[in-house]
mmCIF file with all atom_site columns, C-alpha atoms in Angstrom:
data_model
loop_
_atom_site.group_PDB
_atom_site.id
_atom_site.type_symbol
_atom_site.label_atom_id
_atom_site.label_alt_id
_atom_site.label_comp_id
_atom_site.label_asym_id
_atom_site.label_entity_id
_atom_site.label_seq_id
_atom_site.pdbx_PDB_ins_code
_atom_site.Cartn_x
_atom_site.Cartn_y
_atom_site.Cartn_z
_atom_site.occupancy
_atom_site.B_iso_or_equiv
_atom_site.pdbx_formal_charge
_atom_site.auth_seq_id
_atom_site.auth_comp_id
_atom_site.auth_asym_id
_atom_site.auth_atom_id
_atom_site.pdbx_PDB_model_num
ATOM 1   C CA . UNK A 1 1   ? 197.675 33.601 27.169 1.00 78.00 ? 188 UNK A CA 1
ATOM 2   C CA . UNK A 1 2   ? 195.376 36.214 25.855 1.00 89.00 ? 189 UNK A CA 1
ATOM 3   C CA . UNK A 1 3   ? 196.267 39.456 23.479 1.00 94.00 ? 190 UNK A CA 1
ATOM 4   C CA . UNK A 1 4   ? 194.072 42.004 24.374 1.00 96.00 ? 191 UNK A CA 1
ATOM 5   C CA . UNK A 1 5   ? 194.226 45.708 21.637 1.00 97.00 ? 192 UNK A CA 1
ATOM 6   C CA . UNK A 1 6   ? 192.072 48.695 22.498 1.00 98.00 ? 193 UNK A CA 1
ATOM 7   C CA . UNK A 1 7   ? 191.094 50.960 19.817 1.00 98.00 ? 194 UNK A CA 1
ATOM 8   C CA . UNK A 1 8   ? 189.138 53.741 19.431 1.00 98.00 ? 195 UNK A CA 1
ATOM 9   C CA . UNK A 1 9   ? 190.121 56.728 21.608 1.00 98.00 ? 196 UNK A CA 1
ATOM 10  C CA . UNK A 1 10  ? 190.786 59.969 20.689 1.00 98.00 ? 197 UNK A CA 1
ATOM 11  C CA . UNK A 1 11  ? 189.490 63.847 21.038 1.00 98.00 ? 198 UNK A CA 1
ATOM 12  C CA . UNK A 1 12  ? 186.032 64.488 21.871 1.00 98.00 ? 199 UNK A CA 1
ATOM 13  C CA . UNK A 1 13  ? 184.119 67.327 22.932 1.00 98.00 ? 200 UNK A CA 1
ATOM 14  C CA . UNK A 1 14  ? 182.396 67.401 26.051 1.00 98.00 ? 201 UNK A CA 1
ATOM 15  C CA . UNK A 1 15  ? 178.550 65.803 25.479 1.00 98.00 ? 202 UNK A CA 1
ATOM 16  C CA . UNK A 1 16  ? 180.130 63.566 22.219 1.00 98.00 ? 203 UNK A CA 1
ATOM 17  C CA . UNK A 1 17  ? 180.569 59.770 22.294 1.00 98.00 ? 204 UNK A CA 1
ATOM 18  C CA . UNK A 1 18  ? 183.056 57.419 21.623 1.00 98.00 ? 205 UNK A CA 1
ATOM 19  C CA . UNK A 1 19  ? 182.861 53.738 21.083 1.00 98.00 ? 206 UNK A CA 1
ATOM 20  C CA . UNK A 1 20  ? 186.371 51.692 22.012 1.00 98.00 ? 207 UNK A CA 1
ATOM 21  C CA . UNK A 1 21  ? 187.146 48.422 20.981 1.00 98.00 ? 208 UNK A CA 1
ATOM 22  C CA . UNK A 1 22  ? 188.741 45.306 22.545 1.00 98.00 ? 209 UNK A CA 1
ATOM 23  C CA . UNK A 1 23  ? 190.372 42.916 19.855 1.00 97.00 ? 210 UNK A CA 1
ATOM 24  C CA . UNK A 1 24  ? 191.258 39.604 21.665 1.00 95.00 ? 211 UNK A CA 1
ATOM 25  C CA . UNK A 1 25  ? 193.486 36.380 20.903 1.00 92.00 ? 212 UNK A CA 1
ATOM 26  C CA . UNK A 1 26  ? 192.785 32.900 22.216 1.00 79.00 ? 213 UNK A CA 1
ATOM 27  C CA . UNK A 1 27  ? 190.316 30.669 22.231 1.00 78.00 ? 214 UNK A CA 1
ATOM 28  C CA . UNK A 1 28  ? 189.275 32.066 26.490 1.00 84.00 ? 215 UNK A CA 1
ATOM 29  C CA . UNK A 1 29  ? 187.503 34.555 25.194 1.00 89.00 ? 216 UNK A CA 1
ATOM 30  C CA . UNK A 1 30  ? 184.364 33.231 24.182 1.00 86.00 ? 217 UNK A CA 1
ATOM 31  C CA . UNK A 1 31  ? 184.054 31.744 28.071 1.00 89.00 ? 218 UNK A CA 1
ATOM 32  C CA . UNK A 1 32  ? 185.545 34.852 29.862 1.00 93.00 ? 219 UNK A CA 1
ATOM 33  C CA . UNK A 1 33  ? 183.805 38.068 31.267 1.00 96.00 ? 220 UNK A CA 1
ATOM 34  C CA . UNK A 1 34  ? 185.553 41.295 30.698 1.00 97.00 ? 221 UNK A CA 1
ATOM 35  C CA . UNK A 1 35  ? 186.297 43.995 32.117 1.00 97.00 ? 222 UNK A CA 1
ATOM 36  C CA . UNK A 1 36  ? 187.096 48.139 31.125 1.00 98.00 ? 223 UNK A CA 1
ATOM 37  C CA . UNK A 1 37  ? 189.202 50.124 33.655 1.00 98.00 ? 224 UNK A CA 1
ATOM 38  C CA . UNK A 1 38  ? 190.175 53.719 33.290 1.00 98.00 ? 225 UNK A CA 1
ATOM 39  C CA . UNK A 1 39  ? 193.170 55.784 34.641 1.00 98.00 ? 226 UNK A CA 1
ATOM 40  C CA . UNK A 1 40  ? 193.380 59.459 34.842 1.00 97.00 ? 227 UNK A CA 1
ATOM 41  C CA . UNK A 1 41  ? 196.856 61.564 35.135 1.00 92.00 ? 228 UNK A CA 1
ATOM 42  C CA . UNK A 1 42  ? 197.535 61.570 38.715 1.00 95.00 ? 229 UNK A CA 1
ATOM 43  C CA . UNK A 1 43  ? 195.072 58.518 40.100 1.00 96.00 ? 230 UNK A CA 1
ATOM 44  C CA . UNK A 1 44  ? 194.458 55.137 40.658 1.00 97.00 ? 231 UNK A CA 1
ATOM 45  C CA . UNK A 1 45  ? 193.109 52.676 38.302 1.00 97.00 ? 232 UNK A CA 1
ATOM 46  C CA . UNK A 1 46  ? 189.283 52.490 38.215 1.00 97.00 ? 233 UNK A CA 1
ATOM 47  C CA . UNK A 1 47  ? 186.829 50.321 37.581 1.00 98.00 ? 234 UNK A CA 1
ATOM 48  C CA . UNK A 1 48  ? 184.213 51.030 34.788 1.00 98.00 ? 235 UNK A CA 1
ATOM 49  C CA . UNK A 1 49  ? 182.388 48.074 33.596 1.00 98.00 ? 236 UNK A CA 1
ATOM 50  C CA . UNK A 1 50  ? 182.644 44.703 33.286 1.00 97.00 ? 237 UNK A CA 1
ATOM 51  C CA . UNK A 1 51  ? 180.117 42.063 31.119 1.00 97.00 ? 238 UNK A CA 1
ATOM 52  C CA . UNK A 1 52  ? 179.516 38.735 31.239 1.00 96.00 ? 239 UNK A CA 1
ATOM 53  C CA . UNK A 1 53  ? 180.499 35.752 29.058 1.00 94.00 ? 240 UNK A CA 1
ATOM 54  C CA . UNK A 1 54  ? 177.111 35.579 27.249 1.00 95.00 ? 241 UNK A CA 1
ATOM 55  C CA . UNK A 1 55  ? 176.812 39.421 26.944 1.00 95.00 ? 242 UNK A CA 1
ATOM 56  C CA . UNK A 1 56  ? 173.782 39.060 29.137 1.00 96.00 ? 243 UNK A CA 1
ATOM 57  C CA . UNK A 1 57  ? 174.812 40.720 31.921 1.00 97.00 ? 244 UNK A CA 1
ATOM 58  C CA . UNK A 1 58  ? 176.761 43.497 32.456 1.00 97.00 ? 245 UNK A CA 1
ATOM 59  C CA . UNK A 1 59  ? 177.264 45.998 35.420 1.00 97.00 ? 246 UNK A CA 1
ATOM 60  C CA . UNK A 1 60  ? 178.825 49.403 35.812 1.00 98.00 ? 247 UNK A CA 1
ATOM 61  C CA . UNK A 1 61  ? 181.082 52.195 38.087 1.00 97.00 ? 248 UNK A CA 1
ATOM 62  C CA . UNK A 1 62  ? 178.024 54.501 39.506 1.00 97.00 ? 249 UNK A CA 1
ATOM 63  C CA . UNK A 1 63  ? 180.459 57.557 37.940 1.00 97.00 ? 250 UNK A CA 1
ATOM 64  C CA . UNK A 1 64  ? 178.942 56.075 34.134 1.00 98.00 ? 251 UNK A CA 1
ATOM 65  C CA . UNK A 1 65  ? 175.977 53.966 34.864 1.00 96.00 ? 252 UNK A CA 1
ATOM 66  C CA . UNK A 1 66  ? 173.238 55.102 32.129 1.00 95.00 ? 253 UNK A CA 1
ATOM 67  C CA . UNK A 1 67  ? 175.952 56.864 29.605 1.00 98.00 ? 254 UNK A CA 1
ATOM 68  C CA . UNK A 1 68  ? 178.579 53.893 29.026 1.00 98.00 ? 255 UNK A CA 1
ATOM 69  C CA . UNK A 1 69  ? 177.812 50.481 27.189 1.00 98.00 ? 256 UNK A CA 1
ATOM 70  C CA . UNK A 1 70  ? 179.263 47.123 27.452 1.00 98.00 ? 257 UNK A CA 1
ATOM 71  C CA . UNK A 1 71  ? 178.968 44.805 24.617 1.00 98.00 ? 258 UNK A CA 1
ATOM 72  C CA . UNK A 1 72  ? 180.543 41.783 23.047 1.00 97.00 ? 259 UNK A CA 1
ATOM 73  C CA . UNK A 1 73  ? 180.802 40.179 20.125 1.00 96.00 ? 260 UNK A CA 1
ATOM 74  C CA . UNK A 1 74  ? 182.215 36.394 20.746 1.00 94.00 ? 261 UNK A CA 1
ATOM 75  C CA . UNK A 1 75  ? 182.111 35.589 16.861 1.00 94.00 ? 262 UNK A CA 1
ATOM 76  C CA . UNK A 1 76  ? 184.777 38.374 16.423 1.00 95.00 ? 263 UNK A CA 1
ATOM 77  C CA . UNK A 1 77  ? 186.659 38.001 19.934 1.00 95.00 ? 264 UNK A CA 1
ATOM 78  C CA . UNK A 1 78  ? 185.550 41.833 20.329 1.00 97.00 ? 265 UNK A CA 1
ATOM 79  C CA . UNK A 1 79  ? 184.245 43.613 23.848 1.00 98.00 ? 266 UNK A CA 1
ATOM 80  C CA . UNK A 1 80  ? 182.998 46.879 23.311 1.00 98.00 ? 267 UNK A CA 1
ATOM 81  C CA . UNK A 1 81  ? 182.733 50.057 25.681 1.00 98.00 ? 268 UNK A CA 1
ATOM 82  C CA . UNK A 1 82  ? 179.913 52.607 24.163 1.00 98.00 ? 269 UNK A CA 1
ATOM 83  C CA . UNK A 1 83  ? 180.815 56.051 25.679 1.00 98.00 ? 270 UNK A CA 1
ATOM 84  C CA . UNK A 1 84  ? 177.996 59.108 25.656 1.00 98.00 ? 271 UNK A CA 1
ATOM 85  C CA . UNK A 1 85  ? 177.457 61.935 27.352 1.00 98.00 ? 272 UNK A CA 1
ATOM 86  C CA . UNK A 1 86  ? 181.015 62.599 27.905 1.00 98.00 ? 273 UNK A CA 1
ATOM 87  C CA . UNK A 1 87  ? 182.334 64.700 30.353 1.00 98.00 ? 274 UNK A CA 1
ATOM 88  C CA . UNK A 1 88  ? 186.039 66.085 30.912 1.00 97.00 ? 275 UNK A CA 1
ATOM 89  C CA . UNK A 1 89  ? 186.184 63.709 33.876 1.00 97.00 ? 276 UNK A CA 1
ATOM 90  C CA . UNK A 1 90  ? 185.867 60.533 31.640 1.00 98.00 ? 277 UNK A CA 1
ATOM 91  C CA . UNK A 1 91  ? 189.613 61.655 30.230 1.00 98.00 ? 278 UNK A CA 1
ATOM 92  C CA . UNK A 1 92  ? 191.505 58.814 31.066 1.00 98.00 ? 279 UNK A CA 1
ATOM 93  C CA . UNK A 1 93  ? 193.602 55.821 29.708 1.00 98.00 ? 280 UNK A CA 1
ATOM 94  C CA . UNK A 1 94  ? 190.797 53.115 29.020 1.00 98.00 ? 281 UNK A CA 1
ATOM 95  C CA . UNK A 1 95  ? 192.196 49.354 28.961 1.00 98.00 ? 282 UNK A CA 1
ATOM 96  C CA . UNK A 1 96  ? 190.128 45.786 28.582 1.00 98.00 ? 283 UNK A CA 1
ATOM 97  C CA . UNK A 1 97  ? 191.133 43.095 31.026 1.00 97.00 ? 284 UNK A CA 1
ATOM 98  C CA . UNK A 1 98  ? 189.917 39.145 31.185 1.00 95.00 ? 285 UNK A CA 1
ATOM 99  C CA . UNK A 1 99  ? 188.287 37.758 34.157 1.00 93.00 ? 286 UNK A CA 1
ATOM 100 C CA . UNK A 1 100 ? 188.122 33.918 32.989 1.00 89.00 ? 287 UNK A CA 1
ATOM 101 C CA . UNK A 1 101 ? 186.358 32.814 35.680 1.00 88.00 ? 288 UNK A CA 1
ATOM 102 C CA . UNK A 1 102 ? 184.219 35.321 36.281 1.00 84.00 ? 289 UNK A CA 1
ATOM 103 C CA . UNK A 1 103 ? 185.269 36.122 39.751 1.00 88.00 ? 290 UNK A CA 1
ATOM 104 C CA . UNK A 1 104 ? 186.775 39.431 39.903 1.00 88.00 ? 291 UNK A CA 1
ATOM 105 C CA . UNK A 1 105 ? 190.208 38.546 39.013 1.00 92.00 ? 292 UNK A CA 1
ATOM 106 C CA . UNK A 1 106 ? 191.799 40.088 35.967 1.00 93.00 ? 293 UNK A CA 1
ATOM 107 C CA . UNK A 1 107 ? 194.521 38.180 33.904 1.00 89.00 ? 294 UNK A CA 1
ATOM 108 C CA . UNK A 1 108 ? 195.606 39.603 30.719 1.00 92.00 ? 295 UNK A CA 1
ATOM 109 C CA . UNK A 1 109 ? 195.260 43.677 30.158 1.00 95.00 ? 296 UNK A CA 1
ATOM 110 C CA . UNK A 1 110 ? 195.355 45.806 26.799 1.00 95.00 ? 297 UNK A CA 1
ATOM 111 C CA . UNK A 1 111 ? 197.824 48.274 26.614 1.00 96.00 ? 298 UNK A CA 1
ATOM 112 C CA . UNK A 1 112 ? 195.152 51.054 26.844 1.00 97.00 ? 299 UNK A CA 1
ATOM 113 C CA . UNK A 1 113 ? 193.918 53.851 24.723 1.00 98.00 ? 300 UNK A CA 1
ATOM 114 C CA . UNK A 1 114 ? 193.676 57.162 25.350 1.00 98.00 ? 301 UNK A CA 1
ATOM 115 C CA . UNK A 1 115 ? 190.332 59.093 25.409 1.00 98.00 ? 302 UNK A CA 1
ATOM 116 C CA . UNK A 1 116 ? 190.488 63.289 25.937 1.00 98.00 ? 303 UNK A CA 1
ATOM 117 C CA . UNK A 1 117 ? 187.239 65.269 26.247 1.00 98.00 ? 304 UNK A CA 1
ATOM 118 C CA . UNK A 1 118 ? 187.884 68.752 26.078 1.00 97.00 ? 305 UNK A CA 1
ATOM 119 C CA . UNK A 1 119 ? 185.282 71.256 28.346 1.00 94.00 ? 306 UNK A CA 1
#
């Protein structure tokens, strides 16, 4: 079983960045791709990005293709979520997720962290 802990979040203005973090347990990691979902008050759960377990590929939601970032670091078990240009409608609750086989199907989820960017 993987432990997945998001960091990071917090108060931005609109047009700031963030970067959030993805600590993970277990020894999956280093084979797994993973994932970053958002939810906003009110809505569904939504995909954002996912990368792949060599950090060579990576592919994004069309709502933050060009201002997020996926990267990974498998020497510290850490996925990372680079967030720029922000707008109010990237306020959400941000949580990692691992696909271990690299198929679309999420096992173990962070408990989320909360991102705000004020207009």
């Amino acid at each position: 079983q993987v432990h997945l802990v998001e960091s990071g979040g917090g108060l931005v203005q609109a047009g700031g960045s963030l970067r959030l973090s993805c600590a993970a347990s277990g020894r999956t990691f280093g084979n797994s791709a993973m994932g970053w979902f958002r939810q906003a008050p009110g809505k569904e759960r939504e995909f954002v990005g996912v990368i792949d377990w060599s950090g060579t590929s990576t592919s994004y939601a069309g709502s933050v293709k060009a201002r997020f970032t996926i990267s990974r670091d498998n020497a510290k078990n850490t996925v990372y979520l680079q967030m720029n240009s922000l707008k109010p409608e990237d306020t959400a609750v941000y949580y990692c997720a691992i696909d271990p086989a690299g198929d679309g199907h999420y096992g173990s989820w962070g408990q989320g962290t909360q991102v705000t960017v004020s207009s």
